[in-house]
XYZ file of C-alpha atoms in Angstrom:
733
model
C -74.869 149.496 128.785
C -71.343 148.170 128.306
C -68.576 147.957 130.927
C -65.918 150.338 129.652
C -64.152 150.552 133.028
C -63.125 146.895 132.627
C -61.592 147.304 129.193
C -57.835 147.022 128.981
C -55.926 148.746 126.228
C -54.783 146.672 123.275
C -51.104 146.835 123.999
C -48.653 144.110 124.951
C -45.059 143.900 126.137
C -44.444 140.594 124.363
C -46.046 137.751 122.495
C -49.523 136.656 123.496
C -49.626 134.203 126.314
C -51.705 131.854 124.157
C -49.812 132.124 120.882
C -48.475 128.993 119.201
C -44.885 128.289 120.199
C -44.640 124.609 119.293
C -41.003 123.713 118.498
C -41.427 121.646 115.322
C -42.277 122.999 111.860
C -45.403 121.475 110.413
C -44.138 122.360 106.962
C -40.906 120.414 107.534
C -42.849 117.452 108.790
C -45.441 117.504 106.033
C -47.757 115.502 108.281
C -50.681 113.424 107.217
C -53.901 114.752 108.767
C -57.266 113.095 109.292
C -60.377 114.534 111.009
C -63.764 113.150 111.938
C -66.096 115.404 113.939
C -64.384 116.085 117.310
C -61.458 113.765 116.657
C -58.334 114.359 114.557
C -55.028 112.728 113.967
C -51.650 114.190 113.047
C -49.394 111.423 111.720
C -46.090 111.177 109.900
C -45.794 109.770 106.444
C -45.354 106.251 107.811
C -48.690 106.631 109.584
C -46.950 106.757 112.954
C -47.325 109.176 115.835
C -43.885 109.728 117.422
C -43.441 111.327 120.867
C -40.979 114.000 119.829
C -40.401 116.929 122.277
C -42.553 119.866 121.066
C -44.080 117.666 118.360
C -47.776 117.750 117.436
C -48.188 114.138 116.296
C -50.878 112.056 117.879
C -54.577 111.225 118.043
C -56.729 113.994 119.585
C -60.265 114.073 120.851
C -62.005 117.166 122.138
C -58.769 119.122 122.669
C -56.859 116.295 124.428
C -54.160 114.095 122.926
C -55.365 110.508 123.454
C -52.387 108.877 121.777
C -48.953 110.486 121.799
C -47.229 107.382 120.473
C -48.265 104.859 117.883
C -45.248 103.335 116.133
C -45.168 100.344 113.818
C -42.056 98.175 113.758
C -40.878 95.133 111.751
C -38.616 92.925 113.858
C -38.008 95.944 116.090
C -37.027 98.214 113.163
C -38.775 101.033 111.383
C -40.223 99.913 108.025
C -39.192 101.619 104.792
C -41.669 104.018 103.289
C -42.894 103.355 99.758
C -45.769 105.788 99.458
C -48.150 107.777 101.641
C -51.333 109.556 100.664
C -54.640 110.737 101.929
C -57.527 109.708 99.685
C -59.084 112.308 97.343
C -62.081 112.601 99.659
C -59.841 113.223 102.703
C -61.184 110.139 104.510
C -58.414 107.630 104.644
C -54.608 107.611 104.996
C -52.931 104.783 103.089
C -49.231 104.086 103.709
C -47.326 101.486 101.699
C -44.319 100.174 103.569
C -41.746 97.392 103.245
C -39.193 95.701 105.426
C -35.549 96.788 105.778
C -32.773 94.160 105.763
C -33.416 92.072 108.857
C -30.613 90.083 110.439
C -31.221 86.575 111.655
C -32.700 86.140 115.172
C -33.524 83.307 117.523
C -35.394 80.787 115.431
C -35.636 83.182 112.552
C -33.440 83.431 109.394
C -32.347 86.733 107.941
C -34.827 88.503 105.667
C -33.771 90.602 102.704
C -35.344 94.022 102.273
C -38.386 94.529 100.047
C -39.808 91.063 100.504
C -42.702 92.067 102.724
C -45.369 94.584 101.763
C -47.320 96.311 104.525
C -50.320 98.403 103.581
C -51.557 100.560 106.433
C -55.076 102.071 106.130
C -56.327 104.499 108.740
C -59.564 106.521 109.134
C -61.599 108.152 111.924
C -65.251 107.725 112.768
C -67.308 108.655 115.892
C -64.318 109.108 118.219
C -62.602 105.923 117.033
C -59.405 105.539 115.011
C -59.639 102.428 112.846
C -56.480 100.903 111.410
C -55.973 97.907 109.154
C -52.462 96.584 108.394
C -52.281 94.087 105.533
C -49.021 92.086 105.516
C -47.958 90.019 102.511
C -44.942 87.863 101.877
C -43.696 88.497 98.322
C -40.703 86.196 98.792
C -40.276 82.744 97.347
C -39.704 81.133 100.799
C -41.746 81.015 103.991
C -40.705 83.564 106.586
C -41.360 84.493 110.164
C -41.866 88.133 110.983
C -42.509 90.086 114.157
C -44.820 93.105 113.790
C -44.901 95.422 116.805
C -46.966 98.436 117.767
C -45.655 100.682 120.525
C -48.306 102.904 122.154
C -48.512 105.627 124.812
C -50.769 108.517 125.787
C -49.656 111.709 127.563
C -53.258 113.148 127.572
C -51.711 116.582 126.921
C -54.098 119.447 126.503
C -53.918 120.919 123.005
C -52.648 124.209 124.508
C -49.770 122.328 126.054
C -48.908 120.850 122.679
C -49.068 124.410 121.296
C -46.336 125.385 123.720
C -48.010 126.534 126.996
C -46.360 125.358 130.235
C -48.554 124.289 133.135
C -47.596 124.595 136.776
C -49.069 121.169 137.467
C -51.015 118.381 135.792
C -53.465 115.730 136.881
C -52.771 112.002 137.425
C -51.549 109.795 134.611
C -52.697 106.327 135.563
C -50.518 103.282 134.949
C -51.393 101.665 131.615
C -53.105 98.262 131.716
C -53.022 95.365 129.281
C -55.478 92.512 128.721
C -55.242 89.564 126.265
C -56.144 91.795 123.285
C -56.461 95.286 124.709
C -54.425 98.136 126.161
C -56.108 100.740 128.348
C -54.612 104.210 129.008
C -56.171 106.722 131.361
C -55.680 110.136 132.988
C -57.653 112.097 135.587
C -57.247 115.822 135.119
C -57.271 118.572 137.672
C -60.832 119.156 136.481
C -61.621 115.674 137.971
C -62.588 114.380 134.576
C -61.263 110.947 133.639
C -60.062 110.668 130.054
C -59.440 107.216 128.589
C -57.975 105.548 125.527
C -58.626 101.882 124.768
C -56.871 99.982 121.979
C -58.302 96.657 120.775
C -56.257 94.294 118.581
C -57.433 91.558 116.255
C -56.190 88.856 116.025
C -55.018 88.462 119.622
C -51.369 89.552 119.826
C -48.649 86.947 120.479
C -47.373 89.118 123.305
C -48.869 92.215 124.886
C -47.717 94.640 127.559
C -49.048 98.020 128.633
C -46.659 99.620 126.159
C -46.818 97.391 123.085
C -48.535 94.643 121.165
C -46.458 92.115 119.175
C -47.675 89.751 116.432
C -45.375 86.832 115.517
C -46.368 86.008 111.944
C -45.441 82.959 109.926
C -46.222 83.504 106.229
C -45.698 81.090 103.338
C -44.758 82.495 99.929
C -47.525 84.763 98.665
C -49.544 84.564 101.903
C -51.349 87.650 103.242
C -52.686 88.346 106.737
C -54.529 91.296 108.258
C -54.062 93.002 111.602
C -56.754 95.389 112.995
C -56.229 98.085 115.620
C -59.183 100.021 116.992
C -58.376 103.057 119.195
C -61.392 104.407 121.103
C -61.342 107.853 122.811
C -63.435 108.074 126.002
C -65.404 104.881 125.199
C -68.814 104.635 126.864
C -69.302 100.907 126.169
C -67.411 97.733 125.224
C -67.268 96.853 121.467
C -70.318 94.880 120.387
C -68.912 93.324 117.229
C -65.593 91.849 115.977
C -62.966 94.380 114.899
C -63.105 93.366 111.248
C -66.864 93.881 111.092
C -66.583 97.173 112.992
C -63.927 98.387 110.552
C -66.030 97.632 107.454
C -69.219 99.030 108.952
C -67.591 102.275 110.045
C -65.875 102.628 106.654
C -69.168 102.194 104.817
C -70.941 104.659 107.113
C -68.213 107.241 106.702
C -68.103 106.821 102.897
C -71.929 107.215 102.701
C -71.884 110.344 104.924
C -69.143 111.968 102.813
C -70.892 111.176 99.573
C -74.069 112.788 100.908
C -72.180 115.957 101.879
C -70.438 116.238 98.460
C -73.652 115.511 96.550
C -75.160 118.588 98.233
C -72.622 121.016 96.754
C -71.882 122.168 93.231
C -68.852 120.832 91.318
C -66.312 122.542 89.066
C -64.679 121.133 85.965
C -62.268 123.087 83.739
C -59.729 122.462 81.011
C -56.935 122.776 83.597
C -56.405 119.534 85.576
C -54.243 121.345 88.159
C -56.999 123.855 88.891
C -59.532 121.047 89.146
C -57.285 119.177 91.643
C -57.005 122.331 93.761
C -60.822 122.785 93.803
C -61.206 119.057 94.495
C -58.804 119.269 97.448
C -60.685 122.329 98.793
C -63.981 120.435 98.497
C -62.528 117.383 100.251
C -61.010 119.497 103.014
C -64.275 121.316 103.666
C -66.014 117.924 103.938
C -63.288 116.663 106.307
C -63.387 119.791 108.507
C -67.182 119.969 108.724
C -68.804 118.498 111.771
C -72.486 117.616 111.743
C -74.085 119.490 114.654
C -77.777 119.260 115.652
C -78.230 122.573 113.814
C -76.493 121.443 110.554
C -73.003 121.226 109.051
C -70.348 123.360 110.730
C -66.756 123.767 109.427
C -64.157 123.606 112.176
C -61.389 126.128 111.632
C -58.297 123.944 110.977
C -56.022 121.080 112.036
C -54.123 120.798 114.283
C -54.417 124.020 116.305
C -57.992 125.127 115.622
C -60.099 121.971 115.214
C -63.122 123.385 116.987
C -65.936 125.889 116.594
C -64.674 129.365 115.663
C -67.199 132.118 114.966
C -65.249 134.341 112.570
C -63.626 131.479 110.644
C -66.873 129.595 110.112
C -68.800 132.746 109.049
C -66.163 133.631 106.492
C -65.910 130.082 105.240
C -69.650 130.038 104.804
C -69.605 133.382 102.982
C -66.932 132.200 100.558
C -68.791 128.950 99.787
C -72.335 130.409 99.661
C -72.709 129.993 95.923
C -71.207 126.513 96.104
C -72.950 125.002 99.114
C -75.484 127.246 100.899
C -76.244 124.580 103.544
C -72.969 125.438 105.249
C -74.121 128.990 105.916
C -77.390 127.926 107.453
C -75.663 125.361 109.677
C -73.182 127.988 110.832
C -75.851 130.587 111.592
C -78.026 128.122 113.480
C -75.175 126.650 115.525
C -73.626 129.981 116.456
C -77.123 131.214 117.449
C -77.268 128.511 120.149
C -74.113 129.959 121.765
C -74.915 133.650 121.457
C -74.015 135.504 124.688
C -76.932 136.257 126.970
C -75.136 138.295 129.634
C -71.893 139.897 130.793
C -68.787 137.806 131.580
C -65.562 139.789 131.692
C -63.322 136.685 131.662
C -65.013 135.507 128.437
C -65.287 139.046 126.907
C -68.986 138.355 126.675
C -71.842 140.865 126.380
C -75.515 140.334 125.509
C -76.001 139.549 121.831
C -72.346 138.903 121.067
C -71.412 135.987 118.794
C -68.840 133.428 119.792
C -65.157 133.645 118.987
C -64.009 130.185 120.090
C -65.076 127.178 122.222
C -62.786 124.609 123.780
C -63.413 121.378 125.682
C -59.952 120.498 127.117
C -58.787 120.426 130.721
C -57.100 123.832 130.619
C -60.240 125.498 129.304
C -62.410 123.748 131.896
C -60.101 125.033 134.694
C -59.837 128.567 133.256
C -56.132 128.244 132.583
C -56.958 129.507 129.091
C -60.033 131.750 128.615
C -61.467 129.860 125.627
C -63.988 127.469 127.186
C -66.639 129.684 125.595
C -64.926 132.880 124.568
C -66.381 135.955 122.808
C -63.289 138.056 122.179
C -63.974 138.644 118.489
C -65.075 142.098 117.362
C -66.180 140.970 113.902
C -68.073 137.751 114.530
C -71.305 139.578 115.529
C -71.632 141.883 112.442
C -70.469 138.995 110.218
C -73.273 136.818 111.647
C -75.904 139.332 110.550
C -74.228 140.032 107.206
C -74.068 136.327 106.444
C -77.777 135.960 107.226
C -78.477 138.711 104.666
C -76.219 137.017 102.109
C -78.063 133.748 102.745
C -81.341 135.487 101.982
C -79.924 136.983 98.777
C -78.597 133.565 97.723
C -81.650 131.426 98.497
C -84.659 133.723 98.947
C -85.574 131.484 101.901
C -86.795 134.050 104.434
C -88.628 131.439 106.466
C -85.370 129.702 107.335
C -84.317 132.975 109.057
C -87.552 133.552 110.935
C -86.383 131.416 113.832
C -83.070 133.254 113.823
C -84.577 136.750 113.879
C -84.325 137.112 117.704
C -80.590 136.286 117.404
C -80.195 138.756 114.528
C -81.946 141.446 116.567
C -79.767 140.692 119.590
C -76.646 140.926 117.432
C -77.721 144.268 116.008
C -78.493 145.408 119.576
C -74.953 144.487 120.610
C -73.552 146.495 117.669
C -75.523 149.561 118.686
C -75.320 149.428 122.485
C -72.120 147.535 123.407
C -69.952 147.453 120.286
C -69.697 151.307 120.168
C -67.877 151.647 123.491
C -67.350 155.397 123.419
C -70.340 156.592 121.432
C -68.435 157.839 118.394
C -70.476 155.817 115.936
C -67.808 153.125 115.317
C -67.534 149.640 116.736
C -64.388 149.180 118.846
C -62.768 146.394 120.873
C -60.770 146.139 124.069
C -60.370 143.103 126.247
C -61.957 143.124 129.645
C -59.203 141.088 131.362
C -55.517 140.623 130.767
C -56.144 136.933 130.038
C -58.145 137.837 126.905
C -56.868 138.491 123.407
C -55.154 141.881 123.056
C -56.339 142.286 119.446
C -59.725 140.984 118.468
C -60.031 141.414 114.711
C -59.056 138.672 112.350
C -55.455 139.845 112.760
C -55.470 138.936 116.434
C -51.738 138.649 117.200
C -50.375 141.042 119.761
C -48.422 143.248 117.298
C -50.814 143.429 114.368
C -52.260 146.889 114.925
C -49.762 149.761 114.876
C -49.161 153.330 113.713
C -47.013 154.323 110.782
C -43.861 154.545 112.931
C -44.403 150.976 114.209
C -45.625 151.860 117.677
C -48.489 149.661 118.807
C -51.945 151.211 118.921
C -53.631 151.565 122.268
C -57.317 150.779 122.524
C -60.177 150.682 122.363
C -59.530 150.069 118.643
C -61.886 150.585 115.755
C -60.747 148.507 112.743
C -61.644 149.677 109.238
C -62.922 146.354 108.080
C -65.219 145.939 111.095
C -67.015 149.143 110.174
C -67.610 147.613 106.714
C -69.043 144.459 108.303
C -71.295 146.630 110.467
C -72.440 148.519 107.388
C -73.229 145.217 105.709
C -75.020 143.992 108.856
C -77.384 146.989 108.978
C -78.198 146.504 105.278
C -78.757 142.793 105.816
C -80.992 143.443 108.807
C -83.149 145.748 106.649
C -83.524 143.166 103.868
C -84.410 140.397 106.313
C -86.895 142.586 108.170
C -88.687 143.341 104.873
C -88.655 139.714 103.781
C -90.192 138.675 107.129
C -92.823 141.418 106.914
C -91.647 143.197 110.063
C -92.480 146.698 108.861
C -91.016 149.218 106.472
C -90.192 151.669 109.254
C -87.984 149.140 110.930
C -86.116 148.341 107.711
C -85.719 151.989 106.771
C -84.277 152.791 110.218
C -81.570 150.122 109.693
C -80.789 151.500 106.275
C -80.440 154.969 107.776
C -77.893 153.631 110.267
C -75.903 152.063 107.423
C -75.881 155.337 105.478
C -74.882 157.369 108.512
C -72.004 155.020 109.114
C -70.891 155.290 105.526
C -70.696 159.097 105.708
C -68.927 159.041 109.054
C -66.449 156.404 107.958
C -65.450 158.161 104.742
C -64.825 161.394 106.643
C -62.752 159.689 109.328
C -60.846 156.711 107.874
C -59.801 157.967 104.415
C -56.117 158.947 104.092
C -55.939 161.104 100.967
C -52.159 161.231 100.831
C -51.919 157.403 101.145
C -54.768 156.726 98.750
C -56.142 154.058 101.070
C -58.227 153.727 104.244
C -56.473 153.799 107.589
C -56.007 150.433 109.274
C -57.842 151.582 112.441
C -58.550 154.345 114.932
C -56.785 154.008 118.270
C -58.256 154.900 121.671
C -57.493 158.558 121.195
C -59.169 158.518 117.758
C -55.891 158.865 115.942
C -55.898 157.041 112.591
C -53.394 154.217 112.205
C -52.035 155.447 108.933
C -50.825 152.044 107.802
C -51.334 150.462 104.369
C -52.807 147.087 105.161
C -54.919 144.418 103.528
C -57.749 145.310 105.881
C -58.694 148.122 103.504
C -59.673 145.496 100.945
C -62.380 144.226 103.270
C -63.924 147.711 103.194
C -64.815 146.941 99.566
C -66.238 143.598 100.577
C -68.694 145.321 102.901
C -69.707 147.875 100.231
C -68.676 150.792 102.432
C -66.271 152.498 100.039
C -67.198 155.083 97.395
C -66.478 153.907 93.780
C -63.631 156.408 93.367
C -61.888 155.427 96.568
C -62.487 151.753 95.919
C -60.614 152.174 92.661
C -57.684 153.758 94.516
C -57.647 150.907 97.090
C -57.695 148.424 94.232
C -54.636 150.050 92.589
C -52.666 149.971 95.811
C -53.602 146.371 96.652
C -52.548 145.133 93.235
C -49.181 146.867 93.164
C -45.931 145.150 94.091
C -45.879 146.365 97.661
C -49.011 144.339 98.404
C -49.281 141.713 95.736
C -46.589 139.086 96.162
C -47.497 137.166 93.031
C -49.134 134.517 95.194
C -51.626 136.781 96.893
C -52.099 139.929 98.909
C -49.738 140.615 101.783
C -51.346 141.534 105.069
C -49.083 144.565 105.242
C -47.402 146.564 102.456
C -43.630 146.157 102.115
C -43.240 149.937 102.759
C -44.593 149.731 106.343
C -42.422 149.885 109.444
C -43.634 146.573 110.831
C -43.443 144.720 107.509
C -41.933 141.270 107.932
C -42.732 138.569 105.388
C -42.335 135.925 108.031
C -44.668 137.597 110.521
C -48.077 136.018 111.276
C -50.038 139.175 110.426
C -47.490 141.820 109.329
C -46.527 140.816 105.829
C -47.616 137.218 105.281
C -50.156 136.087 102.691
C -53.414 134.478 103.841
C -55.487 132.803 101.112
C -58.804 133.761 102.774
C -57.710 137.392 103.061
C -56.759 137.425 99.415
C -60.108 135.844 98.542
C -62.209 138.330 100.522
C -60.310 141.171 98.887
C -61.070 139.580 95.565
C -64.763 139.494 96.400
C -64.538 143.172 97.317
C -62.703 144.054 94.048
C -65.329 142.174 91.998
C -68.108 143.985 93.870
C -66.786 147.294 92.498
C -66.291 145.830 88.985
C -62.583 144.992 89.207
C -63.053 141.340 88.120
C -59.776 141.179 86.164
C -57.935 141.977 89.371
C -59.917 139.236 91.171
C -58.939 136.841 88.399
C -55.280 137.744 88.852
C -55.586 136.877 92.565
C -57.114 133.507 91.706
C -54.287 132.836 89.267
C -51.755 133.474 92.047
C -53.453 131.158 94.505
C -53.780 128.461 91.821
C -50.023 128.756 91.070
C -49.269 128.551 94.802
C -51.388 125.424 95.231
C -49.569 123.809 92.278
C -46.349 124.004 94.246
C -47.771 122.717 97.508
C -48.325 119.154 98.870
C -51.700 117.709 97.790
C -52.425 121.095 96.093
C -53.701 122.163 99.533
C -53.699 125.857 100.398
C -52.522 126.334 104.000
C -53.684 128.828 106.587
C -50.958 131.232 105.404
C -47.526 131.393 103.824
C -44.751 133.937 104.000
C -44.930 137.141 102.000
C -41.747 136.834 99.989
C -42.182 137.739 96.321
C -42.928 135.018 93.784
C -39.874 133.812 91.917
C -39.700 131.580 88.837
C -39.312 127.884 89.565
C -40.009 128.283 93.278
C -43.106 127.857 95.327
C -44.420 130.029 98.178
C -42.292 130.078 101.318
C -43.983 128.083 104.036
C -44.996 129.464 107.444
C -43.698 126.931 109.996
C -46.856 126.319 112.146
C -49.567 127.082 109.565
C -52.587 124.788 109.755
C -53.331 122.633 106.723
C -56.117 121.954 106.124
C -57.726 125.209 107.178
C -61.371 125.817 106.388
C -61.264 129.430 105.139
C -58.087 128.688 103.098
C -59.888 125.734 101.480
C -62.843 128.019 100.757
C -60.677 130.755 99.229
C -60.369 129.557 95.648
C -64.120 128.587 95.629
C -65.108 132.108 96.683
C -62.710 133.747 94.286
C -63.971 131.722 91.301
C -67.519 132.901 92.018
C -66.267 136.495 92.172
C -64.410 136.239 88.884
C -67.516 134.844 87.169
C -69.769 137.548 88.591
C -71.964 134.775 89.967
C -75.162 135.670 91.829
C -78.678 134.354 92.252
C -82.123 135.856 91.746
C -84.457 133.611 93.721
C -87.595 135.554 92.704
C -86.858 135.052 88.993
C -85.393 131.566 89.673
C -82.263 132.553 87.821
C -78.479 132.160 88.140
C -76.855 135.395 86.974
C -73.335 135.838 85.609
C -72.433 139.479 85.261
C -69.443 140.429 83.116
C -67.543 137.197 83.897
C -63.791 137.095 83.572
C -61.955 133.773 83.055
C -58.589 133.646 84.756
C -55.532 133.020 82.569
C -55.240 129.354 81.690
C -58.957 128.606 82.110
C -60.553 128.635 78.693
C -63.575 126.639 79.881
C -65.397 126.395 83.215
C -68.318 123.997 83.813
C -70.321 124.539 87.006
C -72.473 121.535 87.729
C -75.414 121.428 90.153
C -75.878 125.078 91.026
C -78.888 124.905 93.277
C -81.867 127.240 93.808
C -85.064 126.260 95.607
C -84.661 122.535 94.986
C -83.823 122.963 91.321
C -80.344 122.515 89.792
C -78.643 123.797 86.716
C -75.312 123.192 84.948
C -73.657 126.272 83.392
C -70.721 126.225 81.065
C -68.589 129.290 80.344
C -66.033 129.449 77.563
C -63.584 132.009 76.268
C -64.838 133.638 73.049
C -63.396 136.389 70.864
C -60.964 138.651 72.747
C -61.841 138.769 76.415
C -65.510 138.000 75.947
C -67.125 134.936 77.500
C -69.897 132.749 76.045
C -72.372 130.730 78.137
C -74.332 127.527 77.574
C -76.609 125.430 79.787
C -75.836 121.709 79.279
C -78.352 120.513 81.853
C -81.037 121.514 84.386
C -83.389 119.778 86.835
C -86.432 121.763 87.854
C -87.584 125.347 87.308
C -84.371 127.319 86.990
C -82.593 129.396 84.359
C -79.299 131.253 83.764
C -78.572 134.589 82.238
C -75.269 136.100 81.081
C -75.050 139.870 81.550
C -72.373 141.403 79.381
């Protein structure tokens, strides 16, 4: 049985102890972000990392900042920015720079600005940051130029960078310099030594523990190249010259990214802006995905959440299932390896529960934050089973799930025996220790669950969307059991649980006067009569009756919810509505997308198309056409873009997946593995998209290209320009 005595109520006197309080707006910075497996970089547009108080810039590896300073200077001055962009595949940052006016110095004449071009190329691979600086003299005379690189490492834990204050830290060792290397090191309170080693080629003219300086003499038109290799926790000395290592790593990284992208479908339309948004989403998902022993796994987002998250990865996989089903299988298999086996109050762990978050930094190792391996997520476990069922529906590959069946059974066992804490038939949450998260649904900020008058709900709390996920999980369990030949009685019992939950839920959560489902039940079983976006997820899980689904759809698409960019997390009429709040009035692309999937499930595809139009318009106003984790819930106004949320992650996996998932919903896209068919049921093309070509839709090793075009009125015509293998497509009007 569970441990209800240990459960604290979901109430809080102030902000969560572990909330992000970093003092610099990411949106104001517009940083350049790179990620490779467990390493990521947050750089400014010059390609530098500057040690600003409260700033996030730097090179990070496994939740520790391994470089807090990396600044390029020309004769001691900051170069002028010409351009800065991350490549279309998300792999490389290229910064074009030039010199400012440089006064004469000892043995060096003055240099006019714009005579020297510096091209800075940076990428990550296997815990190493590779950087190449090409310097060219475009003047008519020879010149001497001093290029400097200032470096430092504070080895701050990511939670320190996010704003947490530690009582004490470990030992920061004095930096050391060799002829062509700088070594930085720190021993934490966890007794783990963390190191950063920078290698320079050619050998710098001068080197100290804080900087490397290259004194260059270039004739007119001459070009030279500088290479910097920054290794995080290196386990061996470099075995090849820096130029060879750069080229080899670049080739390996390019090959790996091409292999990932070749696996997924592609989208081409008549709207170049839409295609750019989808292309950026595809590149971001490739960037954020880490190859684990179990398969590809999308980390949640950079900079704050670049690690394994259960809920985020499961939702990302669900949204991209039609597009790249390999993500879902990788997520299921990797999360299965970390499924809880026993009770651990500090980790909010119970047998069968699926992970919320894992961290590798010093603070997690010491228990200063509870996230070393943390299970405080009420929805990860039902979503795990529901995704397994969706994988089966998408691929028909029951054998791939056979090895996961014990994990699926354990997850269903948690739902039945531990998730329902008070025996009322609903799954509730409540943290077991004060150090855990107060709220454990996807809206996990301290003030996200309240009553109509704004008072915070006391737990244990049963969220409406979690019951929908549980309903989907029981149905998925039944389908998987049948496919694996585990007995009709077993499958029928699971279906009976799903139906009993449906009846109980409709009787308890529906608010007839509001025309929508209650946000939650509190610990006293009082409904939280609040109009929230959570009700849209009830449709996603198939828990709503058709009549009530239609009512929910009307409310979600009215002006109190729909901002013009997407669905607000809370209606403007609610007491706690604040368009600048993390969860009480903001717009989250993934939330909007999941609601769109729910609307489409009940036949409201035109509404889903309107949501996709809004996200497309938002992306068109944003840097790189990249959808962030969230933006503020202010209404859409002509000529203006969405209002940025200061510390929103970008890229964020489920935000990148949002337009992909919504497009599939608008097109009524599904798969019939038994008939080897792609099905498009009553597709709706969003405004501005008169033609959509889906290339490489996969099923059982076969691939098909499907083109949809706007015909007379609102009707849609389909053609099949190509196919490889035994596969067909059918349009259902």
